[in-house]
Coordinates of C-alpha atoms in Angstrom, one line a residue:
X1 CA 0.0 0.0 0.0
X2 CA 1.5 3.3 -1.1
X3 CA 2.0 6.2 1.4
X4 CA -0.1 9.3 1.1
X5 CA 1.6 12.2 -0.6
X6 CA 3.1 14.9 1.5
X7 CA 2.5 18.5 0.3
X8 CA 4.9 20.3 2.5
X9 CA 5.4 23.3 0.2
X10 CA 1.8 24.1 -0.8
X11 CA -0.6 26.4 1.1
X12 CA -3.9 24.9 0.1
X13 CA -5.7 27.5 2.3
X14 CA -4.0 30.4 0.5
X15 CA -5.6 32.6 -2.1
X16 CA -4.0 30.9 -5.1
X17 CA -5.5 27.5 -4.3
X18 CA -8.8 29.0 -3.3
X19 CA -9.1 30.7 -6.6
X20 CA -8.6 27.4 -8.4
X21 CA -11.0 25.3 -6.3
X22 CA -13.3 23.4 -8.6
X23 CA -11.5 24.8 -11.7
X24 CA -11.8 28.3 -13.3
X25 CA -14.3 27.6 -16.1
X26 CA -18.0 26.6 -16.5
X27 CA -20.6 26.2 -19.2
X28 CA -23.6 28.4 -19.6
X29 CA -26.6 28.3 -22.0
X30 CA -27.1 31.2 -24.4
X31 CA -30.8 30.4 -24.9
X32 CA -33.4 30.0 -22.1
X33 CA -35.0 26.6 -21.4
X34 CA -38.3 27.4 -19.7
X35 CA -40.9 25.1 -21.1
X36 CA -41.9 22.5 -23.7
X37 CA -41.8 25.1 -26.5
X38 CA -38.2 26.0 -25.7
X39 CA -37.3 22.3 -25.4
X40 CA -38.8 21.6 -28.9
X41 CA -36.7 24.5 -30.4
X42 CA -33.4 23.8 -28.7
X43 CA -33.5 20.0 -28.9
X44 CA -35.8 17.6 -30.6
X45 CA -37.6 18.0 -33.0
X46 CA -36.5 21.5 -33.9
X47 CA -32.8 20.8 -33.9
X48 CA -33.3 18.3 -36.7
X49 CA -33.9 21.1 -39.3
X50 CA -30.7 22.8 -38.3
X51 CA -28.8 19.5 -38.6
X52 CA -30.2 18.9 -42.1
X53 CA -29.3 22.4 -43.2
X54 CA -25.7 22.0 -42.0
X55 CA -25.4 18.6 -43.6
X56 CA -26.3 20.2 -46.9
X57 CA -24.1 23.3 -46.4
X58 CA -21.4 22.8 -43.8
X59 CA -20.5 26.5 -43.8
X60 CA -23.8 27.1 -41.9
X61 CA -22.2 25.5 -38.8
X62 CA -20.3 28.8 -38.3
X63 CA -23.7 30.6 -38.0
X64 CA -25.9 28.1 -36.1
X65 CA -23.5 26.4 -33.6
X66 CA -21.0 27.6 -31.0
X67 CA -18.2 26.7 -33.4
X68 CA -18.4 30.3 -34.7
X69 CA -16.9 31.6 -31.5
X70 CA -15.1 28.7 -29.9
X71 CA -11.3 28.0 -29.9
X72 CA -9.6 24.8 -28.6
X73 CA -6.6 25.5 -26.4
X74 CA -4.6 22.4 -27.0
X75 CA -1.5 21.1 -25.2
X76 CA 0.2 17.9 -24.3
X77 CA 1.9 19.4 -21.3
X78 CA 5.4 19.0 -22.5
X79 CA 6.6 22.6 -22.2
X80 CA 4.4 24.4 -19.7
X81 CA 5.4 27.9 -18.8
X82 CA 8.7 27.7 -16.8
X83 CA 7.7 24.2 -15.5
X84 CA 8.7 22.0 -18.4
X85 CA 7.3 18.6 -19.1
X86 CA 4.7 18.3 -16.4
X87 CA 2.0 16.4 -18.3
X88 CA -1.5 17.1 -19.4
X89 CA -3.2 17.0 -15.9
X90 CA -0.8 19.5 -14.4
X91 CA -1.1 21.7 -17.5
X92 CA -4.9 22.1 -17.1
X93 CA -4.7 25.1 -14.7
X94 CA -2.7 27.0 -17.3
X95 CA -5.0 26.1 -20.1
X96 CA -8.0 27.1 -18.0
X97 CA -6.3 30.4 -17.3
X98 CA -5.6 30.9 -21.0
X99 CA -9.3 30.3 -21.7
X100 CA -10.2 33.1 -19.2
X101 CA -7.9 35.5 -21.1
X102 CA -9.6 34.6 -24.4
X103 CA -13.0 35.3 -22.9
X104 CA -12.1 38.5 -21.0
X105 CA -10.1 40.2 -23.7
X106 CA -11.6 38.8 -26.9
X107 CA -15.1 37.6 -26.0
X108 CA -14.1 34.1 -27.3
X109 CA -15.2 30.9 -25.7
X110 CA -12.0 28.8 -25.3
X111 CA -12.0 25.1 -24.3
X112 CA -8.9 23.5 -22.7
X113 CA -8.0 20.2 -24.4
X114 CA -5.1 18.6 -22.5
X115 CA -3.9 15.5 -24.4
X116 CA -1.6 12.6 -23.6
X117 CA 1.6 13.2 -25.6
X118 CA 2.7 11.1 -28.5
X119 CA 4.5 11.3 -31.8
X120 CA 3.9 14.3 -34.1
X121 CA 1.7 12.2 -36.4
X122 CA -0.4 10.9 -33.4
X123 CA -1.0 14.4 -32.1
X124 CA -1.8 15.8 -35.5
X125 CA -4.3 13.0 -36.2
X126 CA -6.0 13.4 -32.8
X127 CA -6.2 17.2 -33.1
X128 CA -7.5 17.0 -36.7
X129 CA -10.2 14.6 -35.7
X130 CA -11.6 16.9 -33.0
X131 CA -11.2 20.1 -35.1
X132 CA -14.9 20.1 -36.5
X133 CA -16.0 21.2 -33.0
X134 CA -14.0 24.5 -33.1
X135 CA -13.6 27.6 -35.1
X136 CA -9.9 27.8 -34.4
X137 CA -7.0 25.9 -32.8
X138 CA -4.6 27.5 -30.3
X139 CA -1.6 25.3 -29.7
X140 CA 0.0 25.8 -26.3
X141 CA 3.1 24.6 -24.4
X142 CA 4.1 21.9 -26.8
X143 CA 7.8 21.2 -26.8
X144 CA 10.2 22.2 -29.6
X145 CA 11.0 21.0 -32.2
X146 CA 7.8 18.9 -32.3
X147 CA 5.6 22.1 -32.1
X148 CA 6.9 23.3 -35.5
X149 CA 5.9 20.2 -37.4
X150 CA 2.6 19.8 -35.6
X151 CA 1.5 23.3 -36.4
X152 CA 2.7 23.0 -40.0
X153 CA 0.8 19.8 -40.7
X154 CA -2.3 21.1 -39.0
X155 CA -2.3 24.3 -41.1
X156 CA -2.0 22.1 -44.3
X157 CA -4.8 19.8 -43.2
X158 CA -7.4 22.1 -41.6
X159 CA -9.5 25.0 -43.0
X160 CA -9.6 26.9 -39.7
X161 CA -6.9 29.1 -38.1
X162 CA -4.1 27.2 -36.3
X163 CA -1.9 29.3 -34.1
X164 CA 0.9 28.2 -31.8
X165 CA 0.9 31.1 -29.3
X166 CA 4.3 30.3 -27.7
X167 CA 5.8 31.0 -31.1
X168 CA 3.8 33.6 -32.9
X169 CA 2.1 35.5 -30.0
X170 CA 5.5 36.1 -28.4
X171 CA 7.0 37.1 -31.7
X172 CA 4.2 39.6 -32.5
X173 CA 4.5 41.4 -29.1
X174 CA 8.3 41.4 -29.3
X175 CA 8.1 43.1 -32.7
X176 CA 5.6 45.6 -31.4
X177 CA 7.8 46.4 -28.5
X178 CA 11.0 46.6 -30.5
X179 CA 9.3 48.9 -33.1
X180 CA 8.6 51.4 -30.3
X181 CA 11.9 50.8 -28.5
X182 CA 13.7 51.7 -31.8
X183 CA 11.8 55.0 -31.9
X184 CA 12.9 55.7 -28.3
X185 CA 16.6 55.3 -29.0
X186 CA 16.3 57.0 -32.4
X187 CA 17.4 54.1 -34.6
X188 CA 15.7 52.5 -37.6
X189 CA 14.3 49.1 -37.0
X190 CA 15.9 47.5 -40.0
X191 CA 19.4 48.7 -39.0
X192 CA 19.4 47.1 -35.5
X193 CA 21.9 44.4 -34.6
X194 CA 19.8 41.9 -32.7
X195 CA 20.9 38.9 -30.6
X196 CA 18.2 36.3 -29.9
X197 CA 19.1 34.0 -27.0
X198 CA 17.1 30.8 -27.5
X199 CA 16.4 28.6 -30.5
X200 CA 13.2 27.0 -29.4
X201 CA 9.7 27.8 -30.4
X202 CA 9.7 31.5 -29.3
X203 CA 13.3 32.2 -30.6
X204 CA 12.6 30.8 -34.0
X205 CA 9.4 32.7 -34.4
X206 CA 10.8 36.0 -33.1
X207 CA 13.7 35.7 -35.5
X208 CA 11.5 35.0 -38.5
X209 CA 9.1 37.8 -37.8
X210 CA 11.9 40.3 -37.2
X211 CA 13.4 39.4 -40.5
X212 CA 10.1 39.7 -42.3
X213 CA 9.8 43.2 -40.7
X214 CA 13.1 44.2 -42.3
X215 CA 15.7 43.5 -39.6
X216 CA 18.8 42.4 -41.5
X217 CA 21.3 41.5 -38.7
X218 CA 19.9 38.8 -36.4
X219 CA 22.2 36.4 -34.5
X220 CA 20.6 33.4 -32.8
X221 CA 22.3 31.7 -29.9
X222 CA 21.5 28.4 -28.2
X223 CA 23.0 26.9 -25.1
X224 CA 26.3 26.1 -26.9
X225 CA 26.7 29.6 -28.4
X226 CA 26.2 31.3 -31.7
X227 CA 24.3 29.3 -34.4
X228 CA 26.5 29.4 -37.5
X229 CA 27.2 27.2 -40.5
X230 CA 30.6 26.4 -38.9
X231 CA 28.9 24.4 -36.1
X232 CA 29.0 20.7 -36.7
X233 CA 26.5 19.8 -34.0
X234 CA 23.4 21.5 -35.5
X235 CA 20.3 19.2 -35.9
X236 CA 16.6 19.6 -36.6
X237 CA 15.6 23.1 -37.4
X238 CA 19.0 24.7 -36.5
X239 CA 20.7 24.3 -39.8
X240 CA 18.0 26.5 -41.3
X241 CA 18.6 29.1 -38.7
X242 CA 22.3 29.0 -39.5
X243 CA 21.6 29.5 -43.2
X244 CA 19.3 32.5 -42.7
X245 CA 20.9 34.5 -39.9
X246 CA 24.2 35.8 -38.6
X247 CA 25.2 37.8 -41.7
X248 CA 28.6 38.8 -40.2
X249 CA 29.6 35.2 -39.7
X250 CA 30.1 35.4 -35.9
X251 CA 31.3 32.4 -33.9
X252 CA 31.7 31.5 -30.3
X253 CA 29.6 32.0 -27.2
X254 CA 26.8 34.5 -26.7
X255 CA 29.3 37.0 -25.3
X256 CA 30.9 37.4 -28.7
X257 CA 27.4 38.1 -30.3
X258 CA 26.7 40.8 -27.7
X259 CA 29.7 42.9 -28.6
X260 CA 28.3 46.1 -30.1
X261 CA 24.8 44.6 -30.3
X262 CA 21.9 47.0 -30.2
X263 CA 19.3 44.5 -29.0
X264 CA 19.3 41.4 -26.7
X265 CA 16.1 39.3 -26.7
X266 CA 16.1 36.5 -24.2
X267 CA 13.6 33.7 -24.6
X268 CA 15.7 30.8 -23.2
X269 CA 16.1 31.2 -19.4
X270 CA 19.5 31.1 -17.7
X271 CA 21.5 34.1 -16.8
X272 CA 23.7 36.4 -18.9
X273 CA 26.6 37.9 -16.9
X274 CA 26.6 41.6 -16.5
X275 CA 30.1 41.8 -18.0
X276 CA 28.8 40.5 -21.3
X277 CA 25.8 42.8 -21.3
X278 CA 28.1 45.7 -20.7
X279 CA 29.7 45.0 -24.1
X280 CA 26.5 46.0 -26.0
X281 CA 26.3 49.2 -28.0
X282 CA 25.4 52.5 -26.2
X283 CA 21.7 53.0 -25.6
X284 CA 21.0 49.3 -26.0
X285 CA 17.6 47.6 -25.8
X286 CA 17.2 44.5 -23.6
X287 CA 14.2 42.2 -23.6
X288 CA 14.8 39.6 -20.9
X289 CA 11.6 37.6 -21.2
X290 CA 12.2 34.4 -19.2
X291 CA 9.6 34.0 -16.4
X292 CA 9.7 34.2 -13.5
X293 CA 13.5 34.9 -13.6
X294 CA 14.6 37.1 -16.5
X295 CA 17.9 36.3 -18.1
X296 CA 19.1 39.8 -17.1
X297 CA 17.6 41.3 -14.0
X298 CA 16.0 44.7 -14.8
X299 CA 18.2 46.4 -12.2
X300 CA 21.3 45.1 -14.0
X301 CA 19.8 45.8 -17.5
X302 CA 19.1 49.4 -16.7
X303 CA 22.7 50.0 -16.0
X304 CA 23.6 49.2 -19.6
X305 CA 20.4 49.7 -21.6
X306 CA 18.1 52.6 -22.5
X307 CA 15.0 50.4 -22.9
X308 CA 14.3 47.3 -20.8
X309 CA 11.4 44.9 -21.1
X310 CA 10.6 41.6 -19.3
X311 CA 7.9 39.0 -19.3
X312 CA 6.8 39.9 -15.8
X313 CA 3.9 42.0 -14.7
X314 CA 5.7 43.7 -11.8
X315 CA 8.1 45.6 -14.1
X316 CA 7.3 48.1 -16.8
X317 CA 7.1 47.0 -20.5
X318 CA 5.7 43.5 -20.0
X319 CA 6.0 41.6 -23.2
X320 CA 2.7 39.6 -22.8
X321 CA 1.1 37.4 -25.4
X322 CA -2.3 38.5 -24.2
X323 CA -1.8 41.7 -26.2
X324 CA -1.9 39.5 -29.3
X325 CA -3.8 36.3 -29.3
X326 CA -7.3 37.4 -28.2
X327 CA -7.4 40.0 -31.0
X328 CA -5.9 37.7 -33.6
X329 CA -8.5 35.0 -33.0
X330 CA -11.3 37.6 -32.7
X331 CA -10.4 39.0 -36.1
X332 CA -9.9 35.6 -37.7
X333 CA -13.2 34.2 -36.4
X334 CA -15.2 37.3 -37.3
X335 CA -13.8 37.5 -40.9
X336 CA -14.0 33.7 -41.5
X337 CA -10.3 33.5 -42.2
X338 CA -9.0 30.0 -42.8
X339 CA -5.5 30.8 -41.4
X340 CA -3.4 33.4 -39.7
X341 CA -1.0 34.6 -42.3
X342 CA 2.4 36.2 -42.0
X343 CA 0.9 39.5 -43.2
X344 CA -1.7 39.3 -40.4
X345 CA 1.1 38.8 -37.8
X346 CA 2.9 41.9 -39.0
X347 CA -0.3 43.9 -39.0
X348 CA -1.1 42.7 -35.5
X349 CA 2.3 43.9 -34.3
X350 CA 1.8 47.3 -35.9
X351 CA -1.6 47.6 -34.3
X352 CA -0.2 46.9 -30.9
X353 CA 2.7 49.3 -31.4
X354 CA 0.4 52.1 -32.5
X355 CA -1.6 51.8 -29.3
X356 CA 1.3 53.6 -27.6
X357 CA 0.9 57.2 -28.9
X358 CA 4.2 58.5 -27.5
X359 CA 6.6 55.6 -26.8
X360 CA 9.1 56.1 -24.0
X361 CA 11.6 54.1 -22.1
X362 CA 8.9 53.3 -19.6
X363 CA 6.2 52.5 -22.1
X364 CA 6.9 50.7 -25.4
X365 CA 3.8 48.4 -25.3
X366 CA 0.4 49.1 -23.9
X367 CA -0.9 47.6 -20.7
X368 CA -2.7 44.3 -21.2
X369 CA -5.7 46.2 -19.6
X370 CA -5.5 49.2 -22.0
X371 CA -8.9 49.5 -23.7
X372 CA -9.1 48.8 -27.4
X373 CA -6.0 46.7 -27.9
X374 CA -7.8 43.5 -28.9
X375 CA -10.2 45.5 -31.1
X376 CA -7.3 47.1 -32.9
X377 CA -5.6 43.8 -33.5
X378 CA -8.8 42.2 -34.6
X379 CA -9.5 44.9 -37.1
X380 CA -6.0 44.7 -38.5
X381 CA -6.3 40.9 -38.9
X382 CA -9.8 41.0 -40.4
X383 CA -8.7 43.5 -43.0
X384 CA -6.3 41.0 -44.4
X385 CA -8.6 38.0 -44.4

């Protein structure tokens, strides 16, 4: 007989656990059920006519079912926040929280779908089979490099938007923040020398979107240093990174990349020594986005940078995906878009950036609670559908 678990480090009577008691989501009906007449309309026999109509014209499902405003938030729990591979059950509180953000900021009904992990093909098949219930798929906290192939295959297979927020949500808000940070320091975006620390989901997407926005000099680093064609240990997606970045042919550890760099974007965790940060160009820009512990503490970053951003809510300039994904899905659902295109991502970043009328070192992105952000992003996305 196994011993009972001992929870020595958890305060089950504290506000965090009390807020999660029973879960954070529920289901409510949008139509009243008061009598037999209501029953006959909402269920049998009335529902049969709606079913027949949809069978003849499947596009009607977007008008006559909850599919028109419902997104699946799907994970296998293999890369959850800063917690790593904790599995689908432990990932559920995060997915429930994501669903609350969808509803609050975008008016979208989001359903957590936490799946047992498997191969890329197994997950793609499982997600594709449940897709008819939803108007969009938000992939979340799936480990790299599997997440790249899963998203790619689903986009090819499905006719609804598929969006891996860890990649593209992060990239969109980073681009928005960097657009305004460049204005603060008086430099053109395309001329910045950028170092991206991290070659996982977020790092790859940030790099790609910055390049599409016109940034020419991006150097990507992983745990072993600068990614370059001279490296013989590159596997998976990293040879493609090596072929498309690092135009000056730098080699070595991250410290070599930071010499005279204008921008550091950390999406990997770990710590960058202050001595290496001090080698950046004057009036540098530092986005240290690891949560809860930034790669460069803001107090240290401010000693060497003109603009500093983190992923935390207790410091200025929080690079938070909630600025992007509710509006992106709102715009895609309302316009009937079948995918979220690269042009839509660029437009979303521009919409977020323009929400800050006068960028300053203390404000390069709007607050997540600033009114109108999701609406502006939705309008920008819908215009390109």
